[in-house]
CSV table of C-alpha atoms in Angstrom, one decimal:
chain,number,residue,atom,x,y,z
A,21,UNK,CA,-5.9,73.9,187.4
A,22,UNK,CA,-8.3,77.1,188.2
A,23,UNK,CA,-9.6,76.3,184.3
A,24,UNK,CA,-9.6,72.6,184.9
A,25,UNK,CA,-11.7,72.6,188.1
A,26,UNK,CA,-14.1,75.6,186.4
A,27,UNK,CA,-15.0,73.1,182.9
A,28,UNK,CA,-15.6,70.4,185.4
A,29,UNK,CA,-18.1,72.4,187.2
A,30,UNK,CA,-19.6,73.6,184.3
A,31,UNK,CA,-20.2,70.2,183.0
A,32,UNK,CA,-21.8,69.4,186.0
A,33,UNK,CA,-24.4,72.5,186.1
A,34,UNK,CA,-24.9,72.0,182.3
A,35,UNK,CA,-28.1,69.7,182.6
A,36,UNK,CA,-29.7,71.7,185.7
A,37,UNK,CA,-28.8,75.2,183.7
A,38,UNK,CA,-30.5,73.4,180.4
A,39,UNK,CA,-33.5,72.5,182.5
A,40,UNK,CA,-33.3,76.1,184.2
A,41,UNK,CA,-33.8,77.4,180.7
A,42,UNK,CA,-36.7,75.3,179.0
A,43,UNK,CA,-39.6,76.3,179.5
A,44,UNK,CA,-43.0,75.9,178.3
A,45,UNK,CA,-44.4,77.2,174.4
A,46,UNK,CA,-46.5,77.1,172.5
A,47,UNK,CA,-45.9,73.7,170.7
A,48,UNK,CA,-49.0,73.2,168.4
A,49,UNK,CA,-51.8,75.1,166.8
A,50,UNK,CA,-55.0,73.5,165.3
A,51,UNK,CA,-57.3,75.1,162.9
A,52,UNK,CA,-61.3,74.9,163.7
A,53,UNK,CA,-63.9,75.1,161.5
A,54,UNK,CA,-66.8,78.3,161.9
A,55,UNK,CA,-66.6,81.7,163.0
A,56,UNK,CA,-67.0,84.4,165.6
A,57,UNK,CA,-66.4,84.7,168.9
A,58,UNK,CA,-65.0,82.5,171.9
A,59,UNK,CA,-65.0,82.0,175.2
A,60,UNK,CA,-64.0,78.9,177.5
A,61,UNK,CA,-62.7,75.6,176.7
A,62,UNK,CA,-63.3,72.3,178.6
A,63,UNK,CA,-61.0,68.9,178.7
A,64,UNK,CA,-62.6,66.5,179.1
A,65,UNK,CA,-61.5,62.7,180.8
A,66,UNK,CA,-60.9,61.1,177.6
A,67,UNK,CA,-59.0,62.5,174.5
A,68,UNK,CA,-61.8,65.2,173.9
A,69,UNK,CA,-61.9,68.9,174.6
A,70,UNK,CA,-64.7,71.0,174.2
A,71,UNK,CA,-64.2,74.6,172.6
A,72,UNK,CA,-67.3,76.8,172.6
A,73,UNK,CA,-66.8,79.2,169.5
A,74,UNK,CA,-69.8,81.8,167.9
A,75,UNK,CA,-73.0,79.4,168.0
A,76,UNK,CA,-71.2,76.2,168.1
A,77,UNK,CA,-69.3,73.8,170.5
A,78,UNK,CA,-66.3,72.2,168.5
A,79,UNK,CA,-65.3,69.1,170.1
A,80,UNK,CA,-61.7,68.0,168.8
A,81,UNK,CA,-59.1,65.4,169.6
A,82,UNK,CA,-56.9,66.9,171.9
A,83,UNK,CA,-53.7,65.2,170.8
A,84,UNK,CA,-54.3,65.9,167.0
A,85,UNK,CA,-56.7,68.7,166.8
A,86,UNK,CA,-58.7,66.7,164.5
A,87,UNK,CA,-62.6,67.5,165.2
A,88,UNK,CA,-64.2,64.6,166.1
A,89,UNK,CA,-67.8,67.0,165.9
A,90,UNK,CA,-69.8,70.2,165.8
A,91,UNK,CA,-72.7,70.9,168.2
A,92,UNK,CA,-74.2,73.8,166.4
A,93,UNK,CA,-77.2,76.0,166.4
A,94,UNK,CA,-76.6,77.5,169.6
A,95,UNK,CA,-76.7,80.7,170.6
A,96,UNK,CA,-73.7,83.2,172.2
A,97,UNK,CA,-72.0,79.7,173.8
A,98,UNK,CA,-69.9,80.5,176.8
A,99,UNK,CA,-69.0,77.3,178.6
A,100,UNK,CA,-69.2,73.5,178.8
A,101,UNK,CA,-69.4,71.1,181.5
A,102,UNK,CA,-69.1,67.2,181.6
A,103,UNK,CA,-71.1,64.8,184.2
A,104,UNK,CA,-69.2,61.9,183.5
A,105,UNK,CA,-71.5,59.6,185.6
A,106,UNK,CA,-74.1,60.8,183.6
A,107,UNK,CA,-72.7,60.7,180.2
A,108,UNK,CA,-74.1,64.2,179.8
A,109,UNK,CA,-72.5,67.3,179.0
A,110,UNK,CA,-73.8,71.3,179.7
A,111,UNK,CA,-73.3,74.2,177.9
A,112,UNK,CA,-74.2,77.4,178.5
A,113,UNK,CA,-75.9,79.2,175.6
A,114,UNK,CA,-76.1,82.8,176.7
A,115,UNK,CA,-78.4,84.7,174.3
A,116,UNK,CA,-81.0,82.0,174.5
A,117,UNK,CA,-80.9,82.3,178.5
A,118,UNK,CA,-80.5,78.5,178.9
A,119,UNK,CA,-78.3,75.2,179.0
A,120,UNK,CA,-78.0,72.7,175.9
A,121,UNK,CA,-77.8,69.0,177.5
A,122,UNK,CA,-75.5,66.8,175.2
A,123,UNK,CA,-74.7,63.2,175.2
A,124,UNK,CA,-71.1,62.8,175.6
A,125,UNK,CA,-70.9,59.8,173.6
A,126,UNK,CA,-72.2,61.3,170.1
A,127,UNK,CA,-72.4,64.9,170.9
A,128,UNK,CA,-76.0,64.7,170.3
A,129,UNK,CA,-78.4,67.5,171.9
A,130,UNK,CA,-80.8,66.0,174.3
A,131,UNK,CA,-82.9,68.9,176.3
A,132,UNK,CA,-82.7,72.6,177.0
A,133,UNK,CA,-83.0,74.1,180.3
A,134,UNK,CA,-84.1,77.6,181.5
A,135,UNK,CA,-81.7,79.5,183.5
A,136,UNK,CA,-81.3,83.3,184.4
A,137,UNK,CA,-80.0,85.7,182.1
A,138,UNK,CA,-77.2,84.9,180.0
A,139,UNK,CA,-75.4,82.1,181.7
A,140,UNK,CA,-71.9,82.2,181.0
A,141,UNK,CA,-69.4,80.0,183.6
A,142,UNK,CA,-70.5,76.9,184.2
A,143,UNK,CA,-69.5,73.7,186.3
A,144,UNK,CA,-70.1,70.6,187.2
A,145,UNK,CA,-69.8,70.4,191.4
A,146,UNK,CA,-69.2,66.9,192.6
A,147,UNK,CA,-70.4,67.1,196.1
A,148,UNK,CA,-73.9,67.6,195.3
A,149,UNK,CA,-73.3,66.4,192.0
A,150,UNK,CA,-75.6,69.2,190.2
A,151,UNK,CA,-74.7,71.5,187.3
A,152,UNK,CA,-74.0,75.2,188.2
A,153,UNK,CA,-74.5,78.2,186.0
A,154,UNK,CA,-73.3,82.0,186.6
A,155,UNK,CA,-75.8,84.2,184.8
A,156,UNK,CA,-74.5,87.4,183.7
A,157,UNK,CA,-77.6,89.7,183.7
A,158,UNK,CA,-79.6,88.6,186.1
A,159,UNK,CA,-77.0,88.4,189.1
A,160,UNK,CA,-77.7,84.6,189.8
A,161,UNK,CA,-76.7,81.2,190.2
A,162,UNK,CA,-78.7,78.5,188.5
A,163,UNK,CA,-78.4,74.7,190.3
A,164,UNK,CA,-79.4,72.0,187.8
A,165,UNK,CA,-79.7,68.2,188.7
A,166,UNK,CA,-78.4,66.5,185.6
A,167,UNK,CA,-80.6,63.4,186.6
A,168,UNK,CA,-83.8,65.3,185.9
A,169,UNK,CA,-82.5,68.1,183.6
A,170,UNK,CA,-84.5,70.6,186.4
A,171,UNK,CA,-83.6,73.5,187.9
A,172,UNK,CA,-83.0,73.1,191.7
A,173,UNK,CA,-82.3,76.5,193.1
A,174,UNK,CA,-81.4,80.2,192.1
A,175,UNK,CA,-79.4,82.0,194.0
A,176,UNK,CA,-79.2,85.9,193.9
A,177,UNK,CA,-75.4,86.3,194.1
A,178,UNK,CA,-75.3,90.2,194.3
A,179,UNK,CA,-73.4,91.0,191.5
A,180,UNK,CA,-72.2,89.8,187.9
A,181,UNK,CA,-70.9,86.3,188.3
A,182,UNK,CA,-67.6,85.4,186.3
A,183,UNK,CA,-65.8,82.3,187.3
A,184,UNK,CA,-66.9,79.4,189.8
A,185,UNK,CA,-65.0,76.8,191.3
A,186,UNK,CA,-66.1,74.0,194.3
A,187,UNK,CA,-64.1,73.2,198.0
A,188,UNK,CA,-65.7,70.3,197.5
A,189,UNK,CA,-67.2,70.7,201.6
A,190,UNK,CA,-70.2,72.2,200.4
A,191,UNK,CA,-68.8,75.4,199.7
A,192,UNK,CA,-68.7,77.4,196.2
A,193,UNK,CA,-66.8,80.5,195.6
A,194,UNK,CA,-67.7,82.6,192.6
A,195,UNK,CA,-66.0,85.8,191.4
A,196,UNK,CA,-68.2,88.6,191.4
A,197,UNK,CA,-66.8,90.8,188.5
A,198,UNK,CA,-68.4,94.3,189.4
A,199,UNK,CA,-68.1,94.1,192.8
A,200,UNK,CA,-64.3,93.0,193.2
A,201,UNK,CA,-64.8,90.1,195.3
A,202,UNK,CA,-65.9,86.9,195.7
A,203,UNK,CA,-69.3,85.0,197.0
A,204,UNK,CA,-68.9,82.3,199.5
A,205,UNK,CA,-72.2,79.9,199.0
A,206,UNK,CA,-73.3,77.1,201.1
A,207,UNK,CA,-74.8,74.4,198.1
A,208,UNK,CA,-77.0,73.0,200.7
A,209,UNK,CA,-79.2,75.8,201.6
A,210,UNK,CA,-78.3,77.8,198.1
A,211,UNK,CA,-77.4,80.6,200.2
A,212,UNK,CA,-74.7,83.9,200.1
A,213,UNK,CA,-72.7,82.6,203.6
A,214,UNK,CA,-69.9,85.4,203.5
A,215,UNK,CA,-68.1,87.8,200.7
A,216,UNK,CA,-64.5,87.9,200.5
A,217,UNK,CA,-63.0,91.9,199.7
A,218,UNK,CA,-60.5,92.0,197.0
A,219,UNK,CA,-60.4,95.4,196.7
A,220,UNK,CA,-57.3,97.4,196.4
A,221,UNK,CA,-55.5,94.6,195.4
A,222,UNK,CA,-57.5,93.2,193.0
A,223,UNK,CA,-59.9,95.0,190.4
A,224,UNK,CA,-62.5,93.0,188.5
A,225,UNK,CA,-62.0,89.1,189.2
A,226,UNK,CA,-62.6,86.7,186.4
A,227,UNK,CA,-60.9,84.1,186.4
A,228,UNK,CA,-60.6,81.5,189.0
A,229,UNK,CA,-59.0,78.1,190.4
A,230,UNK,CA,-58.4,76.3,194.0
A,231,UNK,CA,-55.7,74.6,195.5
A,232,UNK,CA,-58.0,71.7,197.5
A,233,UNK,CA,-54.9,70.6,199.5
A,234,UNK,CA,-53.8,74.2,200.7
A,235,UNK,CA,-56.9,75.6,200.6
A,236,UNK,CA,-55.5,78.3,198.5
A,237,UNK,CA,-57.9,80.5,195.6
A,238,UNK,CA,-55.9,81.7,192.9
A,239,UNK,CA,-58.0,84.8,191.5
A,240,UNK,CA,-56.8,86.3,188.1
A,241,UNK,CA,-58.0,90.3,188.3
A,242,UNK,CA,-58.8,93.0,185.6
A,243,UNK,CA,-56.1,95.2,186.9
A,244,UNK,CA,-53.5,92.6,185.7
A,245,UNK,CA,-52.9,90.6,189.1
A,246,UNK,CA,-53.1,87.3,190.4
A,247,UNK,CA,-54.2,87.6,194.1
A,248,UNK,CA,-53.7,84.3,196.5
A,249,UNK,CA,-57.1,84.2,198.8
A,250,UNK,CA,-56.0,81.6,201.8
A,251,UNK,CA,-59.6,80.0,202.6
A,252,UNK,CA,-60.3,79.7,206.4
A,253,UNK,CA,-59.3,83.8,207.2
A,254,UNK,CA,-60.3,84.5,203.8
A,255,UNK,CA,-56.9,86.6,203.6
A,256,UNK,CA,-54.5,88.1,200.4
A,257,UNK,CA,-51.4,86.3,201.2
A,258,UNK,CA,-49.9,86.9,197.9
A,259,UNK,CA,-50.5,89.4,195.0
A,260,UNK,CA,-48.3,88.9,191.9
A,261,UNK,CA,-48.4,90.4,188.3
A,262,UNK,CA,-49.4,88.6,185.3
A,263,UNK,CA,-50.5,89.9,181.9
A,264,UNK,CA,-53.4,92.4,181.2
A,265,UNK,CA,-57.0,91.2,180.7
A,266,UNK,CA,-56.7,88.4,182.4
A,267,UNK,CA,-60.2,85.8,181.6
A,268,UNK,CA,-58.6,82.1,182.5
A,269,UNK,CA,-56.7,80.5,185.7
A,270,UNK,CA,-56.3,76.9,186.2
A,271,UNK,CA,-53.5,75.2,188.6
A,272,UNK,CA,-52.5,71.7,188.6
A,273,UNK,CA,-52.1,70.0,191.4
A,274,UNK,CA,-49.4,67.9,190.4
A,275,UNK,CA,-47.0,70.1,189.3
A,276,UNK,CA,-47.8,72.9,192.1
A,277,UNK,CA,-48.5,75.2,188.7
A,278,UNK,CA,-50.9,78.3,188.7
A,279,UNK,CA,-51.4,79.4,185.4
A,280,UNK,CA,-53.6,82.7,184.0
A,281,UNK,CA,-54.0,83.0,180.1
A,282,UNK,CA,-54.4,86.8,179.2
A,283,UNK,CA,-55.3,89.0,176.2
A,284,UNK,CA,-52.2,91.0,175.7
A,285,UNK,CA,-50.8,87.5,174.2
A,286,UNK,CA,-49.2,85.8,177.4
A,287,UNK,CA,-49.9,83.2,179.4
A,288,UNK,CA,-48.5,83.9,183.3
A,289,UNK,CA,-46.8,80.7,185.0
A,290,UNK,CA,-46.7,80.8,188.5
A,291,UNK,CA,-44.8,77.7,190.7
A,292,UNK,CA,-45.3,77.2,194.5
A,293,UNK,CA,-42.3,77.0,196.0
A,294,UNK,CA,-43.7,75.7,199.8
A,295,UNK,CA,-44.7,77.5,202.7
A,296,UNK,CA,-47.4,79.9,200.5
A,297,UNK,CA,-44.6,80.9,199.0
A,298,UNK,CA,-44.9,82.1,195.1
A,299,UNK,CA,-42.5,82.3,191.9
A,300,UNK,CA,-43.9,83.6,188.8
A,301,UNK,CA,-41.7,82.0,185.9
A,302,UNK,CA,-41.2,84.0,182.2
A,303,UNK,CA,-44.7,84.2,180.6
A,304,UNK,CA,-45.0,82.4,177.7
A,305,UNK,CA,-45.7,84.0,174.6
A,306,UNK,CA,-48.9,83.3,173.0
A,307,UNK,CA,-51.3,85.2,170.4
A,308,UNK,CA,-53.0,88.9,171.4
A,309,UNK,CA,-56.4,87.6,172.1
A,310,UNK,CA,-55.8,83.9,173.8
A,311,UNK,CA,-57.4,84.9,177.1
A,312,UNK,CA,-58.9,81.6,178.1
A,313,UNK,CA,-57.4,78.2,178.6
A,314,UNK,CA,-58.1,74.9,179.6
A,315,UNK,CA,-55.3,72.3,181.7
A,316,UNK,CA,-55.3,68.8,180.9
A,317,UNK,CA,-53.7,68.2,184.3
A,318,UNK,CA,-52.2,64.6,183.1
A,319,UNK,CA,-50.2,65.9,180.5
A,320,UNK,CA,-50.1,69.0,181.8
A,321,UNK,CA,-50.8,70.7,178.5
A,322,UNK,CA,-52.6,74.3,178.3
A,323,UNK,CA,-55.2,74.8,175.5
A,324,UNK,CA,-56.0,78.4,174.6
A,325,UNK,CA,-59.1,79.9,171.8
A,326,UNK,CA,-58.1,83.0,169.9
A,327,UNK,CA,-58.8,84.0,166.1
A,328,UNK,CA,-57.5,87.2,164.1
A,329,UNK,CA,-59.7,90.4,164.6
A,330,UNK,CA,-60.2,93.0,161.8
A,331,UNK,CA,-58.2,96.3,162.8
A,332,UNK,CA,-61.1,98.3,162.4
A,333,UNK,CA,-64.3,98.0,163.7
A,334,UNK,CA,-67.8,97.6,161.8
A,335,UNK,CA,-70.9,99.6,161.4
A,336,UNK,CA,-71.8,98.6,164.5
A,337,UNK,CA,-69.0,99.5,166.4
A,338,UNK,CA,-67.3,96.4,167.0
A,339,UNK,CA,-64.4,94.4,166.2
A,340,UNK,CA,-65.1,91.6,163.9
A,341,UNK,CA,-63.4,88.1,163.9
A,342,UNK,CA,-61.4,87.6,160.6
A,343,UNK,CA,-63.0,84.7,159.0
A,344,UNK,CA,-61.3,81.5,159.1
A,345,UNK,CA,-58.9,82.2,161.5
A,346,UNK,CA,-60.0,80.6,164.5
A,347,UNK,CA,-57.9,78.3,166.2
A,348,UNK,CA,-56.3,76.5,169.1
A,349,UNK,CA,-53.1,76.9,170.6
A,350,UNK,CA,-50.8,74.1,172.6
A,351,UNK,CA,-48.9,74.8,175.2
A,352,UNK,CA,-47.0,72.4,177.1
């Protein structure tokens, strides 16, 4: 009877233990064509996402992989961002200190900006629907209005600008990466309203995403943690481990997800469990390098960049990226 009653509860568990135990992978992996280094991906409305890679901006069909173009002759590409309205798209092109303007509809290069010093993170921000840029070495914002393709505003941010992300109520917080916290800027006046202190908790923010509903920042640090900054007090209500070198957070909404895509080869999954309340899930193995990501929040597939680096480094003292090898990895 005892063995009886114990098989019929076990039936009963067995679908909630099997869905207990899957989790995401990595389910996919499509080959791009060029070299060199990477930085940020962008997915875009449709079936396109953007991957910036060396001088280029591969844009591939995100279900198949297939590349659907190649906006090339760019220089040290970091990110890409889409103006649907518009049609345009932005990337930031970091050694040439300024932002390539793209149609979206043939991925043809229409203008060229001038920012600050190497512009790296970029978004669009819908409030005041203009085109933001962090710039790396000279400590700045840049605010672009895609209409006219002219800069607005600079903002002196105080520090090395990594990742940028909108309240949409006029508000833009940006991680500042050598200073361990983040800028609070009012996009009306395009000025520094207040700084929010991640130190000890958190070393050397980079990447970056916002829960609009809670009013929650989700801020991957250098020091392999994911800090929780609840907007309003501006408080660390939560400080969880996640893999090392941290360079990409995104969180859907839907799925109450936070996810942080890190260099050691794992990508941290985080659930909110109500009340700012926190869970992180087993990491998901990757590839040693996959440190950015991009969330198609419908599908609620992760896209990663990584190639294979040469175990020694050159004459110049650096690591160089084994030819060929570049590629995208699916999560889901």
């Amino acid at each position: 009877m005892k063995l009886l009653k114990f098989s019929l509860i076990a039936i009963m568990l067995l679908p909630s233990l099997l869905q207990a135990q899957s989790r995401m992978k990595v389910v996919d992996s499509f080959s791009l064509q060029g070299d060199g280094w990477w930085d940020y991906l962008t997915s875009g409305p449709d079936n396109k996402l953007y991957v910036s890679h060396g001088d280029q901006v591969n844009v591939i069909d995100k279900k198949t992989g297939k590349e659907l173009a190649a906006i090339k002759d760019l220089s040290g590409v970091h990110g890409i961002a889409l103006d649907v309205q518009s049609g345009k798209g932005f990337i930031s092109n970091g050694r040439e200190n300024d932002v390539v303007v793209f149609d979206t509809k043939n991925e043809q290069v229409r203008s060229k900006i001038k920012t600050g010093n190497n512009p790296d993170a970029i978004i669009f921000e819908p409030m005041s629907k203009t085109i933001i840029t962090g710039n790396g070495r000279s400590n700045s914002l840049s605010v672009i209005d895609p209409v006219t393709m002219k800069i607005k505003a600079t903002i002196d941010i105080g520090g090395k600008p990594e990742a940028l992300v909108s309240d949409l109520e006029g508000n833009i917080y940006v991680n500042i990466e050598d200073k361990s916290e983040i800028a609070i800027v009012d996009i009306k006046t395009f000025k520094v309203k207040g700084r929010i202190k991640l130190l000890p908790a958190g070393e050397g923010p980079t990447g970056l995403a916002i829960d609009l509903k809670n009013k929650l920042l989700f801020v991957g640090c250098g020091n392999a943690k994911l800090l929780v900054v609840q907007l309003g007090n501006n408080s660390i209500i939560a400080n969880i481990s996640i893999g090392e070198d941290c360079d990409g957070v995104a969180y859907n909404a839907q799925s109450q997800t936070i996810y942080a895509s890190c260099a050691d080869g794992t990508l941290s999954v985080i659930k909110q469990t109500g009340n700012n309340k926190f869970q992180a899930e087993k990491a998901v193995v990757t590839v040693k390098g996959a440190r950015t990501l991009a969330l198609d929040e419908v599908t609620n597939t992760i896209y990663l960049s990584v190639a294979n680096i040469a175990d020694k480094k050159n004459d110049a003292g650096r690591y160089d990226v084994i030819p060929g090898s570049f590629k995208v990895l699916v999560v889901r």
